[in-house]
Amino acid sequence: MAQTIINQIPPHRVYIEPFVGGGAVFRAKAPAASSLLADRDPAVAEHWRRWSTSTIVGGGVEVLEGCALELLSSYPWCGDEFVYLDPPYHPDSRACATIYRCEMGDAGHRELLTLLERLPVRWALSGYRCALYDDAAGLHGWRRIDFNAMTRGGVRVESLWMNYPAPATLAEYTYAGSNFRERQRIGRKVERWLAKLDAMDPIERNALLSAMSDRDRDSWNADRGRAQQGNDHAHPETDRHRSPRAPG
């Protein structure tokens, strides 16, 4: 599941996960320049605090204990953040009524969706489909992909909602490909191209790499510009209502 989600994450400087829980995506992805993890469950937050002080990882990791909705409301957004949300799934979508220590009911999900509509950065949210999320996605034009995920009760179809188009450039390509065979095929192609590059004359190789770097940078800037234009159009007064960052 984490690999499928990571294959949808665009480039970013700051990674924010306000419902970190077990942190499966955070643990599997390449470190961002800076990461902010948060959870309302004191035990979960303490676990990640201990982890952050005892584990050597790239980039800085900040851990907060508190409400995800308050964090999202007060964070001073710069535009280069990416938010991954894995909240307690909506009660209407679950087979079991209570499976979380810190629950979120229908009202909490409605408040979360309202916040996400105003968020001036790219985000992705995991969950099971339900009428509330289908309606919100249809209203705001959010993209959704579905995939099989293993749960305590067996295989279920999980959904990932995103407020941005399918990215042409990813934050990383560790898991590029939709399944093992495709990842293997891409890996072998990479190896063949690397061998060809190694065999080239150094000037020719550097000319090719320079052209590829320029094209990649132009593509990334275009993606960022389109995303920012969409955010500016949807939230023209975001800067005027920007709140100070939550303490921590």
Short mmCIF file of C-alpha atoms in Angstrom, two decimals, residues 31-222:
data_model
loop_
_atom_site.label_atom_id
_atom_site.label_comp_id
_atom_site.label_asym_id
_atom_site.label_seq_id
_atom_site.Cartn_x
_atom_site.Cartn_y
_atom_site.Cartn_z
CA PRO A 31 13.27 11.62 3.72
CA ALA A 32 12.23 15.15 2.82
CA ALA A 33 14.38 18.13 3.72
CA SER A 34 12.06 18.57 6.70
CA SER A 35 9.25 16.42 8.12
CA LEU A 36 6.47 17.18 10.58
CA LEU A 37 4.67 14.25 12.22
CA ALA A 38 1.69 14.64 14.52
CA ASP A 39 -0.88 12.51 16.29
CA ARG A 40 -3.59 13.14 18.86
CA ASP A 41 -2.75 9.88 20.66
CA PRO A 42 -0.13 10.67 23.35
CA ALA A 43 1.39 7.19 23.13
CA VAL A 44 1.84 7.47 19.37
CA ALA A 45 3.39 10.93 19.62
CA GLU A 46 5.78 9.75 22.34
CA HIS A 47 6.80 6.76 20.23
CA TRP A 48 7.74 9.02 17.33
CA ARG A 49 9.57 11.44 19.64
CA ARG A 50 11.72 8.58 20.90
CA TRP A 51 12.21 7.34 17.35
CA SER A 52 13.27 10.79 16.10
CA THR A 53 15.93 11.12 18.80
CA SER A 54 17.34 7.61 18.38
CA THR A 55 17.24 7.13 14.59
CA ILE A 56 19.55 8.74 12.05
CA VAL A 57 17.50 9.94 9.08
CA GLY A 58 18.01 12.53 6.40
CA GLY A 59 16.31 15.86 7.01
CA GLY A 60 14.92 17.20 10.25
CA VAL A 61 11.94 15.52 11.92
CA GLU A 62 9.60 17.41 14.25
CA VAL A 63 6.95 15.54 16.25
CA LEU A 64 3.83 17.15 17.73
CA GLU A 65 1.09 15.76 19.93
CA GLY A 66 -2.24 17.30 19.14
CA CYS A 67 -5.24 17.69 16.88
CA ALA A 68 -4.60 17.38 13.15
CA LEU A 69 -7.35 19.88 12.38
CA GLU A 70 -5.72 22.52 14.57
CA LEU A 71 -2.35 21.88 12.95
CA LEU A 72 -3.76 22.22 9.44
CA SER A 73 -5.60 25.40 10.41
CA SER A 74 -2.59 27.14 11.96
CA TYR A 75 0.39 26.00 9.90
CA PRO A 76 2.17 28.86 8.01
CA TRP A 77 2.09 27.39 4.52
CA CYS A 78 4.86 28.30 2.06
CA GLY A 79 3.65 26.23 -0.90
CA ASP A 80 6.42 23.61 -1.01
CA GLU A 81 4.84 21.32 1.57
CA PHE A 82 3.13 18.01 0.88
CA VAL A 83 0.53 16.65 3.29
CA TYR A 84 -0.35 12.97 3.57
CA LEU A 85 -3.43 12.23 5.67
CA ASP A 86 -4.46 8.83 7.02
CA PRO A 87 -7.24 9.73 9.47
CA PRO A 88 -9.53 7.26 11.23
CA TYR A 89 -11.71 6.10 8.39
CA HIS A 90 -15.26 7.43 8.21
CA PRO A 91 -17.59 5.31 10.42
CA ASP A 92 -19.96 4.68 7.50
CA SER A 93 -17.16 3.00 5.53
CA ARG A 94 -15.99 0.52 8.17
CA ALA A 95 -17.05 -3.01 9.02
CA CYS A 96 -16.26 -2.38 12.73
CA ALA A 97 -17.71 0.64 14.50
CA THR A 98 -14.81 1.31 16.89
CA ILE A 99 -11.22 0.35 16.03
CA TYR A 100 -9.26 3.51 16.92
CA ARG A 101 -8.17 4.80 20.32
CA CYS A 102 -8.73 8.35 19.06
CA GLU A 103 -11.87 8.31 16.95
CA MET A 104 -13.16 10.74 14.34
CA GLY A 105 -16.89 10.90 13.70
CA ASP A 106 -18.89 12.32 10.83
CA ALA A 107 -18.60 15.90 12.12
CA GLY A 108 -14.81 15.61 12.33
CA HIS A 109 -14.59 14.33 8.77
CA ARG A 110 -16.76 17.17 7.53
CA GLU A 111 -14.50 19.68 9.27
CA LEU A 112 -11.44 17.99 7.78
CA LEU A 113 -12.87 18.15 4.26
CA THR A 114 -13.65 21.84 4.70
CA LEU A 115 -10.04 22.47 5.76
CA LEU A 116 -8.66 20.48 2.84
CA GLU A 117 -10.70 22.52 0.38
CA ARG A 118 -8.86 25.62 1.66
CA LEU A 119 -5.39 24.09 1.92
CA PRO A 120 -2.93 25.97 -0.38
CA VAL A 121 -0.63 22.96 -0.94
CA ARG A 122 -0.86 19.53 -2.49
CA TRP A 123 -2.22 16.73 -0.32
CA ALA A 124 -3.31 13.09 -0.49
CA LEU A 125 -5.75 11.34 1.83
CA SER A 126 -6.29 7.62 2.41
CA GLY A 127 -9.63 6.05 3.25
CA TYR A 128 -12.50 3.86 2.18
CA ARG A 129 -15.08 5.29 -0.20
CA CYS A 130 -18.27 6.67 1.32
CA ALA A 131 -20.95 9.13 0.20
CA LEU A 132 -19.41 12.06 2.09
CA TYR A 133 -16.03 11.74 0.37
CA ASP A 134 -17.52 10.95 -3.04
CA ASP A 135 -19.63 14.11 -2.83
CA ALA A 136 -16.68 16.28 -1.73
CA ALA A 137 -14.42 14.89 -4.47
CA GLY A 138 -17.07 15.50 -7.12
CA LEU A 139 -17.70 19.02 -5.89
CA HIS A 140 -14.03 20.08 -5.78
CA GLY A 141 -12.65 17.96 -8.63
CA TRP A 142 -10.32 15.90 -6.46
CA ARG A 143 -8.67 12.93 -8.12
CA ARG A 144 -9.07 9.40 -6.72
CA ILE A 145 -7.29 6.10 -7.30
CA ASP A 146 -8.38 2.75 -5.87
CA PHE A 147 -6.19 -0.21 -4.95
CA ASN A 148 -6.34 -3.43 -2.94
CA ALA A 149 -4.99 -3.32 0.61
CA MET A 150 -4.63 -6.06 3.22
CA THR A 151 -6.59 -5.41 6.42
CA ARG A 152 -7.34 -7.40 9.58
CA GLY A 153 -10.49 -8.64 7.89
CA GLY A 154 -8.85 -9.50 4.57
CA VAL A 155 -8.39 -7.62 1.31
CA ARG A 156 -10.34 -4.37 0.90
CA VAL A 157 -10.39 -1.70 -1.76
CA GLU A 158 -8.73 1.43 -0.40
CA SER A 159 -8.90 4.86 -1.99
CA LEU A 160 -6.47 7.74 -2.20
CA TRP A 161 -7.90 11.22 -2.86
CA MET A 162 -5.62 13.98 -4.17
CA ASN A 163 -6.13 17.65 -4.97
CA TYR A 164 -3.67 17.64 -7.88
CA PRO A 165 -3.42 15.93 -11.30
CA ALA A 166 -1.36 12.79 -11.77
CA PRO A 167 2.21 14.10 -11.31
CA ALA A 168 4.64 13.92 -14.22
CA THR A 169 7.50 14.19 -11.72
CA LEU A 170 7.67 12.24 -8.47
CA ALA A 171 9.46 12.98 -5.22
CA GLU A 172 11.27 9.65 -5.69
CA TYR A 173 11.32 6.69 -8.05
CA THR A 174 12.21 3.90 -5.61
CA TYR A 175 8.92 2.11 -6.28
CA ALA A 176 8.25 3.31 -9.84
CA GLY A 177 5.81 0.89 -11.43
CA SER A 178 2.35 -0.38 -10.53
CA ASN A 179 3.47 -3.88 -9.50
CA PHE A 180 6.55 -6.04 -8.96
CA ARG A 181 6.92 -7.01 -12.62
CA GLU A 182 6.68 -3.42 -13.79
CA ARG A 183 9.16 -2.24 -11.13
CA GLN A 184 11.52 -5.00 -12.25
CA ARG A 185 11.14 -3.95 -15.90
CA ILE A 186 11.85 -0.31 -15.08
CA GLY A 187 14.83 -1.29 -12.94
CA ARG A 188 16.35 -3.29 -15.78
CA LYS A 189 15.78 -0.43 -18.23
CA VAL A 190 17.55 1.94 -15.82
CA GLU A 191 20.50 -0.45 -15.63
CA ARG A 192 20.73 -0.66 -19.44
CA TRP A 193 20.65 3.14 -19.80
CA LEU A 194 23.29 3.55 -17.11
CA ALA A 195 25.51 1.09 -18.95
CA LYS A 196 25.05 3.07 -22.18
CA LEU A 197 25.92 6.32 -20.39
CA ASP A 198 29.03 4.76 -18.87
CA ALA A 199 30.19 3.71 -22.34
CA MET A 200 29.80 7.20 -23.85
CA ASP A 201 32.50 9.76 -24.42
CA PRO A 202 32.52 12.01 -21.28
CA ILE A 203 31.64 15.17 -23.21
CA GLU A 204 28.79 13.48 -25.02
CA ARG A 205 27.53 11.96 -21.77
CA ASN A 206 27.62 15.29 -19.92
CA ALA A 207 25.87 17.06 -22.80
CA LEU A 208 23.07 14.51 -22.67
CA LEU A 209 22.79 14.68 -18.87
CA SER A 210 22.72 18.48 -18.98
CA ALA A 211 19.89 18.48 -21.54
CA MET A 212 17.93 15.92 -19.50
CA SER A 213 18.42 17.97 -16.33
CA ASP A 214 17.18 21.13 -18.05
CA ARG A 215 14.12 19.36 -19.40
CA ASP A 216 13.35 17.78 -16.02
CA ARG A 217 13.67 21.15 -14.27
CA ASP A 218 11.39 22.83 -16.82
CA SER A 219 8.82 20.05 -16.36
CA TRP A 220 8.96 20.35 -12.57
CA ASN A 221 8.59 24.13 -12.69
CA ALA A 222 5.63 23.81 -15.05
#
